CSV table of N, CA and C in Angstrom, one decimal:
chain,number,residue,atom,x,y,z
A,1,UNK,N,2.6,33.2,28.6
A,1,UNK,CA,1.4,32.6,28.0
A,1,UNK,C,1.4,31.1,28.2
A,2,UNK,N,0.2,30.6,28.3
A,2,UNK,CA,0.0,29.2,28.5
A,2,UNK,C,-0.1,28.5,27.1
A,3,UNK,N,1.0,27.9,26.6
A,3,UNK,CA,0.9,27.2,25.3
A,3,UNK,C,1.1,25.7,25.5
A,4,UNK,N,0.3,25.0,24.8
A,4,UNK,CA,0.4,23.5,24.8
A,4,UNK,C,0.8,23.1,23.4
A,5,UNK,N,1.8,22.2,23.3
A,5,UNK,CA,2.2,21.7,22.1
A,5,UNK,C,2.1,20.1,22.1
A,6,UNK,N,1.9,19.6,20.9
A,6,UNK,CA,1.9,18.1,20.7
A,6,UNK,C,2.5,17.8,19.4
A,7,UNK,N,3.5,16.9,19.5
A,7,UNK,CA,4.2,16.4,18.3
A,7,UNK,C,3.9,15.0,18.0
A,8,UNK,N,3.5,14.6,16.8
A,8,UNK,CA,3.2,13.3,16.4
A,8,UNK,C,4.1,12.9,15.2
A,9,UNK,N,4.8,11.8,15.4
A,9,UNK,CA,5.8,11.4,14.3
A,9,UNK,C,5.3,10.0,13.9
A,10,UNK,N,4.9,9.9,12.6
A,10,UNK,CA,4.5,8.6,12.1
A,10,UNK,C,5.5,8.1,11.1
A,11,UNK,N,5.9,6.8,11.2
A,11,UNK,CA,6.9,6.2,10.3
A,11,UNK,C,6.3,4.9,9.8
A,12,UNK,N,5.9,4.8,8.5
A,12,UNK,CA,5.3,3.6,8.0
A,12,UNK,C,6.1,3.1,6.8
A,13,UNK,N,6.3,1.8,6.7
A,13,UNK,CA,7.0,1.1,5.7
A,13,UNK,C,6.3,0.0,5.1
A,14,UNK,N,6.4,-0.2,3.8
A,14,UNK,CA,5.8,-1.3,3.1
A,14,UNK,C,6.8,-1.8,2.1
A,15,UNK,N,7.3,-3.1,2.2
A,15,UNK,CA,8.4,-3.6,1.4
A,15,UNK,C,8.1,-5.0,1.0
A,16,UNK,N,8.7,-5.3,-0.2
A,16,UNK,CA,8.7,-6.7,-0.6
A,16,UNK,C,10.1,-7.2,-0.4
A,17,UNK,N,10.2,-8.5,0.2
A,17,UNK,CA,11.5,-9.0,0.5
A,17,UNK,C,11.8,-10.2,-0.3
A,18,UNK,N,13.0,-10.3,-0.9
A,18,UNK,CA,13.5,-11.4,-1.7
A,18,UNK,C,14.7,-12.1,-1.0
A,19,UNK,N,14.6,-13.4,-0.7
A,19,UNK,CA,15.7,-14.1,-0.1
A,19,UNK,C,16.8,-14.4,-1.2
A,20,UNK,N,17.8,-13.6,-1.3
A,20,UNK,CA,18.8,-13.7,-2.3
A,20,UNK,C,19.7,-14.9,-2.1
A,21,UNK,N,20.1,-15.1,-0.8
A,21,UNK,CA,20.9,-16.3,-0.5
A,21,UNK,C,20.2,-17.0,0.7
A,22,UNK,N,19.9,-18.2,0.5
A,22,UNK,CA,19.1,-18.9,1.6
A,22,UNK,C,19.9,-20.2,1.9
A,23,UNK,N,20.4,-20.2,3.1
A,23,UNK,CA,21.0,-21.4,3.7
A,23,UNK,C,20.8,-21.5,5.1
A,24,UNK,N,21.2,-22.6,5.8
A,24,UNK,CA,20.9,-22.7,7.2
A,24,UNK,C,21.6,-21.8,8.1
A,25,UNK,N,22.8,-21.4,7.8
A,25,UNK,CA,23.7,-20.6,8.7
A,25,UNK,C,23.5,-19.1,8.5
A,26,UNK,N,23.4,-18.6,7.3
A,26,UNK,CA,23.4,-17.1,7.1
A,26,UNK,C,22.6,-16.7,5.9
A,27,UNK,N,21.2,-16.6,6.0
A,27,UNK,CA,20.5,-16.1,4.9
A,27,UNK,C,20.7,-14.6,4.7
A,28,UNK,N,20.7,-14.1,3.4
A,28,UNK,CA,20.8,-12.7,3.1
A,28,UNK,C,19.5,-12.4,2.2
A,29,UNK,N,18.9,-11.3,2.6
A,29,UNK,CA,17.7,-10.8,1.9
A,29,UNK,C,17.8,-9.4,1.4
A,30,UNK,N,17.2,-9.1,0.2
A,30,UNK,CA,17.2,-7.7,-0.3
A,30,UNK,C,15.7,-7.3,-0.3
A,31,UNK,N,15.5,-6.0,-0.1
A,31,UNK,CA,14.1,-5.6,-0.1
A,31,UNK,C,14.0,-4.2,-0.8
A,32,UNK,N,12.8,-4.0,-1.3
A,32,UNK,CA,12.5,-2.7,-1.9
A,32,UNK,C,11.0,-2.3,-1.6
A,33,UNK,N,10.8,-1.0,-1.5
A,33,UNK,CA,9.4,-0.7,-1.2
A,33,UNK,C,9.2,0.8,-1.0
A,34,UNK,N,8.3,1.2,-0.1
A,34,UNK,CA,7.9,2.6,0.0
A,34,UNK,C,7.9,2.9,1.5
A,35,UNK,N,8.2,4.2,1.8
A,35,UNK,CA,8.2,4.6,3.2
A,35,UNK,C,7.4,6.0,3.2
A,36,UNK,N,6.6,6.1,4.3
A,36,UNK,CA,5.8,7.4,4.5
A,36,UNK,C,6.1,7.8,5.9
A,37,UNK,N,6.6,9.1,6.0
A,37,UNK,CA,6.9,9.7,7.3
A,37,UNK,C,6.1,11.0,7.4
A,38,UNK,N,5.4,11.2,8.5
A,38,UNK,CA,4.6,12.4,8.7
A,38,UNK,C,4.9,13.0,10.1
A,39,UNK,N,5.2,14.3,10.1
A,39,UNK,CA,5.5,15.0,11.3
A,39,UNK,C,4.4,16.0,11.4
A,40,UNK,N,3.7,16.0,12.6
A,40,UNK,CA,2.6,16.9,12.8
A,40,UNK,C,2.8,17.6,14.2
A,41,UNK,N,2.9,18.9,14.2
A,41,UNK,CA,3.0,19.7,15.4
A,41,UNK,C,1.8,20.6,15.6
A,42,UNK,N,1.1,20.4,16.7
A,42,UNK,CA,-0.1,21.3,17.0
A,42,UNK,C,0.3,22.2,18.2
A,43,UNK,N,-0.1,23.4,18.1
A,43,UNK,CA,0.1,24.4,19.2
A,43,UNK,C,-1.2,25.0,19.5
A,44,UNK,N,-1.5,25.0,20.8
A,44,UNK,CA,-2.8,25.5,21.4
A,44,UNK,C,-2.5,26.6,22.4
A,45,UNK,N,-3.1,27.8,22.2
A,45,UNK,CA,-2.9,28.9,23.1
A,45,UNK,C,-4.3,29.2,23.8
A,46,UNK,N,-4.3,28.8,25.0
A,46,UNK,CA,-5.6,29.1,25.8
A,46,UNK,C,-5.8,30.5,26.1
A,47,UNK,N,-4.7,31.3,26.2
A,47,UNK,CA,-4.8,32.7,26.5
A,47,UNK,C,-5.4,33.5,25.3
A,48,UNK,N,-5.1,33.0,24.1
A,48,UNK,CA,-5.6,33.6,22.9
A,48,UNK,C,-7.0,33.2,22.5
A,49,UNK,N,-7.8,32.7,23.4
A,49,UNK,CA,-9.1,32.3,23.0
A,49,UNK,C,-9.2,30.9,22.4
A,50,UNK,N,-8.3,30.0,22.9
A,50,UNK,CA,-8.2,28.6,22.5
A,50,UNK,C,-7.9,28.5,21.0
A,51,UNK,N,-7.0,29.3,20.6
A,51,UNK,CA,-6.5,29.3,19.2
A,51,UNK,C,-5.5,28.1,19.0
A,52,UNK,N,-5.8,27.4,17.9
A,52,UNK,CA,-5.0,26.2,17.6
A,52,UNK,C,-4.4,26.3,16.2
A,53,UNK,N,-3.1,26.1,16.1
A,53,UNK,CA,-2.4,26.1,14.8
A,53,UNK,C,-1.7,24.7,14.6
A,54,UNK,N,-1.8,24.2,13.4
A,54,UNK,CA,-1.2,22.9,13.2
A,54,UNK,C,-0.2,23.0,12.0
A,55,UNK,N,1.0,22.4,12.1
A,55,UNK,CA,1.9,22.3,11.0
A,55,UNK,C,2.1,20.8,10.8
A,56,UNK,N,1.8,20.3,9.5
A,56,UNK,CA,1.9,18.9,9.2
A,56,UNK,C,2.6,18.8,7.8
A,57,UNK,N,3.6,18.0,7.8
A,57,UNK,CA,4.3,17.7,6.5
A,57,UNK,C,4.6,16.3,6.4
A,58,UNK,N,4.2,15.7,5.2
A,58,UNK,CA,4.5,14.3,5.0
A,58,UNK,C,5.5,14.0,3.9
A,59,UNK,N,6.2,12.9,4.0
A,59,UNK,CA,7.2,12.5,3.1
A,59,UNK,C,6.9,11.2,2.5
A,60,UNK,N,7.0,11.0,1.2
A,60,UNK,CA,6.8,9.7,0.6
A,60,UNK,C,8.1,9.4,-0.2
A,61,UNK,N,8.7,8.3,0.0
A,61,UNK,CA,10.0,8.0,-0.7
A,61,UNK,C,10.1,6.5,-0.9
A,62,UNK,N,11.1,6.1,-1.8
A,62,UNK,CA,11.4,4.8,-2.0
A,62,UNK,C,12.5,4.3,-1.0
A,63,UNK,N,12.4,3.0,-0.7
A,63,UNK,CA,13.4,2.4,0.3
A,63,UNK,C,13.9,1.1,-0.3
A,64,UNK,N,15.2,0.9,-0.2
A,64,UNK,CA,15.9,-0.3,-0.6
A,64,UNK,C,16.7,-0.8,0.6
A,65,UNK,N,16.8,-2.1,0.8
A,65,UNK,CA,17.4,-2.6,2.0
A,65,UNK,C,18.1,-3.9,1.8
A,66,UNK,N,19.0,-4.2,2.8
A,66,UNK,CA,19.7,-5.5,2.8
A,66,UNK,C,19.6,-6.0,4.3
A,67,UNK,N,19.3,-7.3,4.4
A,67,UNK,CA,19.1,-7.9,5.7
A,67,UNK,C,20.0,-9.1,5.8
A,68,UNK,N,20.8,-9.3,6.9
A,68,UNK,CA,21.7,-10.4,7.1
A,68,UNK,C,21.4,-11.0,8.4
A,69,UNK,N,21.2,-12.3,8.4
A,69,UNK,CA,21.0,-13.1,9.6
A,69,UNK,C,22.1,-14.1,9.8
A,70,UNK,N,22.5,-14.4,11.0
A,70,UNK,CA,23.5,-15.4,11.3
A,70,UNK,C,23.1,-16.3,12.4
A,71,UNK,N,22.9,-17.5,12.2
A,71,UNK,CA,22.5,-18.5,13.2
A,71,UNK,C,23.6,-18.7,14.3
A,72,UNK,N,23.2,-18.5,15.5
A,72,UNK,CA,24.2,-18.7,16.6
A,72,UNK,C,24.0,-20.0,17.3
A,73,UNK,N,22.8,-20.4,17.6
A,73,UNK,CA,22.5,-21.6,18.3
A,73,UNK,C,21.1,-22.1,18.0
A,74,UNK,N,21.0,-23.5,17.9
A,74,UNK,CA,19.7,-24.1,17.7
A,74,UNK,C,19.4,-25.0,18.8
A,75,UNK,N,18.2,-24.8,19.5
A,75,UNK,CA,17.9,-25.6,20.6
A,75,UNK,C,17.2,-26.9,20.2
A,76,UNK,N,17.2,-27.9,21.1
A,76,UNK,CA,16.6,-29.2,20.7
A,76,UNK,C,15.1,-29.1,20.3
A,77,UNK,N,14.4,-28.1,20.8
A,77,UNK,CA,13.0,-27.9,20.4
A,77,UNK,C,12.8,-27.3,19.1
A,78,UNK,N,13.9,-26.9,18.4
A,78,UNK,CA,13.8,-26.3,17.1
A,78,UNK,C,13.9,-24.8,17.2
A,79,UNK,N,13.9,-24.2,18.4
A,79,UNK,CA,14.1,-22.8,18.5
A,79,UNK,C,15.5,-22.3,18.1
A,80,UNK,N,15.6,-21.2,17.5
A,80,UNK,CA,16.9,-20.7,16.9
A,80,UNK,C,17.2,-19.3,17.4
A,81,UNK,N,18.4,-19.1,17.9
A,81,UNK,CA,18.9,-17.8,18.3
A,81,UNK,C,19.8,-17.3,17.2
A,82,UNK,N,19.6,-16.1,16.7
A,82,UNK,CA,20.4,-15.6,15.6
A,82,UNK,C,20.6,-14.1,15.7
A,83,UNK,N,21.7,-13.7,15.0
A,83,UNK,CA,21.9,-12.3,14.9
A,83,UNK,C,21.0,-11.8,13.7
A,84,UNK,N,20.4,-10.6,13.8
A,84,UNK,CA,19.5,-10.1,12.8
A,84,UNK,C,19.8,-8.7,12.5
A,85,UNK,N,20.5,-8.4,11.4
A,85,UNK,CA,21.0,-7.0,11.1
A,85,UNK,C,20.3,-6.6,9.8
A,86,UNK,N,20.0,-5.3,9.8
A,86,UNK,CA,19.3,-4.7,8.6
A,86,UNK,C,19.7,-3.3,8.4
A,87,UNK,N,20.0,-3.0,7.1
A,87,UNK,CA,20.3,-1.6,6.7
A,87,UNK,C,19.4,-1.2,5.5
A,88,UNK,N,18.8,0.0,5.6
A,88,UNK,CA,18.0,0.5,4.5
A,88,UNK,C,18.3,1.9,4.1
A,89,UNK,N,18.2,2.2,2.9
A,89,UNK,CA,18.4,3.6,2.4
A,89,UNK,C,17.2,4.1,1.8
A,90,UNK,N,16.8,5.4,2.1
A,90,UNK,CA,15.6,6.0,1.6
A,90,UNK,C,16.0,7.2,0.7
A,91,UNK,N,15.3,7.3,-0.4
A,91,UNK,CA,15.6,8.4,-1.4
A,91,UNK,C,14.4,8.7,-2.2
A,92,UNK,N,14.5,9.7,-3.1
A,92,UNK,CA,13.4,10.3,-3.9
A,92,UNK,C,12.7,11.4,-3.0
A,93,UNK,N,12.1,12.4,-3.7
A,93,UNK,CA,11.4,13.5,-3.1
A,93,UNK,C,12.3,14.3,-2.2
A,94,UNK,N,13.6,14.6,-2.7
A,94,UNK,CA,14.6,15.4,-1.9
A,94,UNK,C,14.9,14.8,-0.5
A,95,UNK,N,14.8,13.5,-0.4
A,95,UNK,CA,15.0,12.9,0.9
A,95,UNK,C,16.3,12.0,0.9
A,96,UNK,N,17.1,12.2,1.9
A,96,UNK,CA,18.2,11.2,2.2
A,96,UNK,C,17.9,10.6,3.6
A,97,UNK,N,17.9,9.3,3.6
A,97,UNK,CA,17.6,8.7,4.9
A,97,UNK,C,18.3,7.3,5.1
A,98,UNK,N,18.4,6.9,6.3
A,98,UNK,CA,19.0,5.6,6.7
A,98,UNK,C,18.1,5.0,7.8
A,99,UNK,N,18.0,3.7,7.7
A,99,UNK,CA,17.3,3.0,8.8
A,99,UNK,C,18.2,1.8,9.0
A,100,UNK,N,19.0,1.8,10.2
A,100,UNK,CA,19.9,0.7,10.5
A,100,UNK,C,19.5,0.1,11.8
A,101,UNK,N,19.5,-1.2,11.8
A,101,UNK,CA,19.2,-1.9,13.1
A,101,UNK,C,20.1,-3.1,13.3
A,102,UNK,N,20.6,-3.3,14.5
A,102,UNK,CA,21.4,-4.5,14.9
A,102,UNK,C,20.7,-5.1,16.0
A,103,UNK,N,20.5,-6.4,16.0
A,103,UNK,CA,19.8,-7.1,17.1
A,103,UNK,C,20.0,-8.6,17.0
A,104,UNK,N,19.2,-9.2,17.9
A,104,UNK,CA,19.2,-10.7,18.0
A,104,UNK,C,17.7,-11.1,17.9
A,105,UNK,N,17.5,-12.3,17.4
A,105,UNK,CA,16.2,-12.9,17.2
A,105,UNK,C,16.1,-14.3,17.8
A,106,UNK,N,15.0,-14.6,18.5
A,106,UNK,CA,14.8,-16.0,18.9
A,106,UNK,C,13.5,-16.4,18.2
A,107,UNK,N,13.6,-17.5,17.4
A,107,UNK,CA,12.5,-18.0,16.6
A,107,UNK,C,12.1,-19.3,17.2
A,108,UNK,N,10.8,-19.6,17.2
A,108,UNK,CA,10.3,-20.9,17.7
A,108,UNK,C,9.3,-21.4,16.7
A,109,UNK,N,9.5,-22.7,16.3
A,109,UNK,CA,8.6,-23.3,15.3
A,109,UNK,C,7.2,-23.6,16.0
A,110,UNK,N,6.1,-23.2,15.2
A,110,UNK,CA,4.8,-23.4,15.8
A,110,UNK,C,4.1,-24.6,15.0
A,111,UNK,N,4.7,-25.2,14.1
A,111,UNK,CA,4.1,-26.3,13.3
A,111,UNK,C,3.5,-25.8,12.0
A,112,UNK,N,3.5,-26.7,11.0
A,112,UNK,CA,2.9,-26.5,9.7
A,112,UNK,C,3.6,-25.3,9.0
A,113,UNK,N,4.9,-25.2,9.2
A,113,UNK,CA,5.7,-24.2,8.5
A,113,UNK,C,5.6,-22.8,9.1
A,114,UNK,N,4.9,-22.7,10.2
A,114,UNK,CA,4.7,-21.4,10.9
A,114,UNK,C,5.8,-21.2,12.0
A,115,UNK,N,6.1,-19.9,12.2
A,115,UNK,CA,7.1,-19.6,13.3
A,115,UNK,C,6.6,-18.4,14.0
A,116,UNK,N,7.0,-18.3,15.3
A,116,UNK,CA,6.9,-17.1,16.1
A,116,UNK,C,8.2,-16.6,16.5
A,117,UNK,N,8.4,-15.3,16.7
A,117,UNK,CA,9.7,-14.8,17.0
A,117,UNK,C,9.6,-13.6,18.0
A,118,UNK,N,10.7,-13.4,18.7
A,118,UNK,CA,10.9,-12.2,19.5
A,118,UNK,C,12.3,-11.7,19.1
A,119,UNK,N,12.3,-10.4,18.9
A,119,UNK,CA,13.6,-9.7,18.4
A,119,UNK,C,13.8,-8.5,19.2
A,120,UNK,N,15.1,-8.2,19.5
A,120,UNK,CA,15.4,-6.9,20.2
A,120,UNK,C,16.8,-6.5,19.8
A,121,UNK,N,17.0,-5.2,20.0
A,121,UNK,CA,18.3,-4.7,19.6
A,121,UNK,C,18.4,-3.1,19.7
A,122,UNK,N,19.2,-2.6,18.8
A,122,UNK,CA,19.3,-1.1,18.7
A,122,UNK,C,19.0,-0.7,17.3
A,123,UNK,N,18.3,0.5,17.2
A,123,UNK,CA,17.9,1.0,15.9
A,123,UNK,C,18.2,2.5,15.7
A,124,UNK,N,18.6,2.9,14.5
A,124,UNK,CA,19.0,4.2,14.2
A,124,UNK,C,18.3,4.6,12.9
A,125,UNK,N,17.4,5.6,13.0
A,125,UNK,CA,16.7,6.1,11.8
A,125,UNK,C,17.0,7.6,11.7
A,126,UNK,N,17.5,8.0,10.5
A,126,UNK,CA,17.9,9.4,10.2
A,126,UNK,C,17.3,9.8,8.9
A,127,UNK,N,16.5,10.9,8.9
A,127,UNK,CA,15.9,11.5,7.7
A,127,UNK,C,16.4,12.9,7.5
A,128,UNK,N,16.8,13.3,6.3
A,128,UNK,CA,17.1,14.6,6.0
A,128,UNK,C,16.4,15.0,4.7
A,129,UNK,N,15.6,16.1,4.8
A,129,UNK,CA,14.8,16.6,3.7
A,129,UNK,C,15.0,18.1,3.7
A,130,UNK,N,15.3,18.6,2.5
A,130,UNK,CA,15.5,20.1,2.4
A,130,UNK,C,14.6,20.5,1.2
A,131,UNK,N,13.8,21.6,1.4
A,131,UNK,CA,13.1,22.2,0.3
A,131,UNK,C,13.2,23.7,0.6
A,132,UNK,N,12.7,24.5,-0.4
A,132,UNK,CA,12.9,25.9,-0.3
A,132,UNK,C,12.0,26.5,0.9
A,133,UNK,N,10.9,26.0,1.2
A,133,UNK,CA,10.0,26.6,2.2
A,133,UNK,C,10.2,26.0,3.6
A,134,UNK,N,10.9,24.9,3.7
A,134,UNK,CA,11.1,24.4,5.1
A,134,UNK,C,12.2,23.4,5.1
A,135,UNK,N,12.7,23.0,6.3
A,135,UNK,CA,13.7,22.0,6.4
A,135,UNK,C,13.3,21.0,7.4
A,136,UNK,N,13.3,19.7,7.1
A,136,UNK,CA,12.8,18.7,8.0
A,136,UNK,C,13.9,17.7,8.1
A,137,UNK,N,14.5,17.6,9.3
A,137,UNK,CA,15.5,16.7,9.7
A,137,UNK,C,15.1,16.0,11.0
A,138,UNK,N,15.2,14.7,11.0
A,138,UNK,CA,14.9,14.0,12.3
A,138,UNK,C,15.8,12.8,12.4
A,139,UNK,N,16.2,12.5,13.7
A,139,UNK,CA,17.0,11.3,14.0
A,139,UNK,C,16.3,10.7,15.2
A,140,UNK,N,16.0,9.4,15.1
A,140,UNK,CA,15.4,8.7,16.2
A,140,UNK,C,16.3,7.4,16.4
A,141,UNK,N,16.7,7.2,17.6
A,141,UNK,CA,17.6,6.1,17.9
A,141,UNK,C,17.3,5.5,19.3
A,142,UNK,N,17.6,4.2,19.5
A,142,UNK,CA,17.5,3.6,20.8
A,142,UNK,C,17.2,2.2,20.6
A,143,UNK,N,16.9,1.5,21.8
A,143,UNK,CA,16.6,0.1,21.9
A,143,UNK,C,15.2,-0.2,21.4
A,144,UNK,N,15.0,-1.4,20.9
A,144,UNK,CA,13.6,-1.8,20.5
A,144,UNK,C,13.4,-3.2,20.8
A,145,UNK,N,12.1,-3.6,20.9
A,145,UNK,CA,11.7,-5.0,21.1
A,145,UNK,C,10.6,-5.2,20.1
A,146,UNK,N,10.6,-6.4,19.4
A,146,UNK,CA,9.6,-6.7,18.4
A,146,UNK,C,9.2,-8.1,18.5
A,147,UNK,N,7.9,-8.4,18.2
A,147,UNK,CA,7.5,-9.8,18.2
A,147,UNK,C,6.5,-10.0,17.1
A,148,UNK,N,6.4,-11.3,16.6
A,148,UNK,CA,5.6,-11.5,15.4
A,148,UNK,C,5.5,-13.0,15.1
A,149,UNK,N,4.7,-13.2,14.0
A,149,UNK,CA,4.5,-14.5,13.5
A,149,UNK,C,4.9,-14.6,12.0
A,150,UNK,N,5.4,-15.7,11.6
A,150,UNK,CA,5.8,-15.9,10.1
A,150,UNK,C,4.9,-17.0,9.6
A,151,UNK,N,4.1,-16.8,8.6
A,151,UNK,CA,3.2,-17.8,8.1
A,151,UNK,C,3.7,-18.3,6.7
């Protein structure tokens, strides 16, 4: 039979960050917030008269984290190369999860206290959720690249 499947994985986080230790060489931050994960699988059977079935399950949980940066080199233009590591734990709603990333960041001053940055590295996200009617486990890992502005 001709079956078509489509899997959509959504991972959204909203956190507040507090700089617990702030110095030039190694700032340490703690964070707390909310995470929403949604897995949606759609199956379409053209042989069965275009019958479509969708399974979707979302997870909402609390997340706490720790971020550590270590300055490696500062350029004459004010640009900074640093190690940027982060670990977060997710819990509540029968969920156990980890979000760990190790990487490097290059920050450039844009003036008036604003910064731009480019960051890259390796990220590992693992979620384990068990309930009586289903079991949802997912692990996503690999390299990443990120860019942004700090105001």
